[in-house]
Amino acid sequence: MNTPRIKFVLSQKPDASEVTVHGWVRTRRDAKNICFFELNDGSCLANLQVVLDRGGSVADDDVKRLQTGASVEVSGTLADSPGSNQSVELHAKTVRVIGDSPADDYPLQKKRHSFEFLREIAHLRPRTNTFGAVSRVRNTLSYAVHRFFQENGFLYIATPIITASDAEGAGEMFRVTTLPYEKIIASGAKSIDYSRDFFGKPAYLTVSGQLNAEIYACALERVYTFGPTFRAENSNTTRHLSEFWMIEPEVAFCDLSCNIDLAEAFLKFILSAALTECTEDMEFFDLRIQKGIIDDLRAVIETKFARITYTDAIAELTGSGREFEFTPTWGVELQTEHEKFLTEHVVKGPVVVTDYPKDVKAFYMKQNDDGKTVRGMDVLVPRLGEIIGGSQREENLPVLENRISELGLDRDAYWWYLELRKYGTVPHSGFGLGFERLIQYVTGMQNIRDVIPFPRAPGAADF
Ligand code: 4AD
Ligand code: MG
């Protein structure tokens, strides 16, 4: 723990003083009287090359134990490296194998493994270059999220994970219960008495912290929440998870246009952080995962996001002459293929689609005067489609009450939400950024299951 990390060691100049490092052996190569091995400790993408004289101070039996995957402690001195990959290497005096790794069945062999295979060994995949890099980018970007909001006067609010209300009104919630379902079924009961459940009523895992964030925005003006959210939707795609992390700012005295400005500034701040703070990892993604991604992200940072209404977007789609699997139709939610077409071919960059038909969006969105559309907005980006969803919220009490009853939602369940409109109501807005979609966008990783350490998806909850 107190030894220097490899990232630091690699930044040092050759020196006669002794240094000790810890790490896992990545590869090993034997020359006549010398053993070379590469050590990685996750602090950076690069390995530290260690050079060991055979027949020197380290017993040959110990040298044989330096197999891929073994954990070791090495002490020695830093010297100029003749190899082109690194500026310094460690000339070992002592080597201690802490944990052996049987070479014949270590699942991470030197060859490239498919991401599908690596998903099956999620306990070992952080030891690969790709998953090390994804983890470091994820870490840097979570910190950048907090930095952006803290620097802009937002308060970080913890919103509940267990909730009794459906924030999206879409019914895609996982139930949280301590009721003995098997016994209830065996007893032949015709219905379930939730008053006897743990919370005295039905409870769920939250789909969004938004409604709770609105409470705090209507008192503290600028707040954000950043936590896990859950969706029981049966979507087996490369961009859906059942458990994902969402960043949700909520701002009072802010309309839709102000909300879009915030989303744009926020996204650009985060992309800049990735490029300036994760240089080595981003070069890796550019080289190995998504060619040209650094230039793409740089262009996004420098370009003003386009804005288009849903109605104009539908016109673009229908007028494009393109054959879509789902015909674009006014009044129907945009499909991923439509979103991608808009951002990749029409705009060729990020685009914010606004003013959706009210029937495709959640009950809380502010209604426009046309009686048909709402002040919602989705930010679409190339390669992915929707990355952010948000809106101005309906702050007018009778209008919101009408909408809740129109949709057949339980008014009583939202009583506190409605009271925010009764006492000192204010125009306010917010959005949600799916953190894993962001990591996908920044790294170019194809499958969302490879940008979260332990993905949860329909039929998949291992590790
Ligand atoms: O568009 P959504 O459903 O919006 C909300 O939940 C609002 N309450 C947010 C708000 O206004 N505070 O989700 C927001 C974002 C999406 O744009 C997407 O990036 C991500 O969350 N997302 C998912 N990410 C991974 N897997 C899923 N199943 C996701 N569903 C949404
Ligand atoms: Mg959405």
PDB file of C-alpha atoms and ligand atoms in Angstrom, residues 333 361 378 386 388-389, ligand 2:
ATOM      1  CA  GLU A 333     -41.691   7.875 -29.971  1.00  0.00           C
ATOM      2  CA  LYS A 361     -43.658  11.480 -22.746  1.00  0.00           C
ATOM      3  CA  ASP A 378     -33.686  14.529 -25.688  1.00  0.00           C
ATOM      4  CA  GLU A 386     -30.425   9.267 -26.861  1.00  0.00           C
ATOM      5  CA  ILE A 388     -29.937  12.633 -22.152  1.00  0.00           C
ATOM      6  CA  GLY A 389     -33.662  12.946 -21.532  1.00  0.00           C
TER       7      GLY A 389
HETATM    8 MG    MG B   2     -35.845   9.066 -22.438  1.00  0.00          MG
END
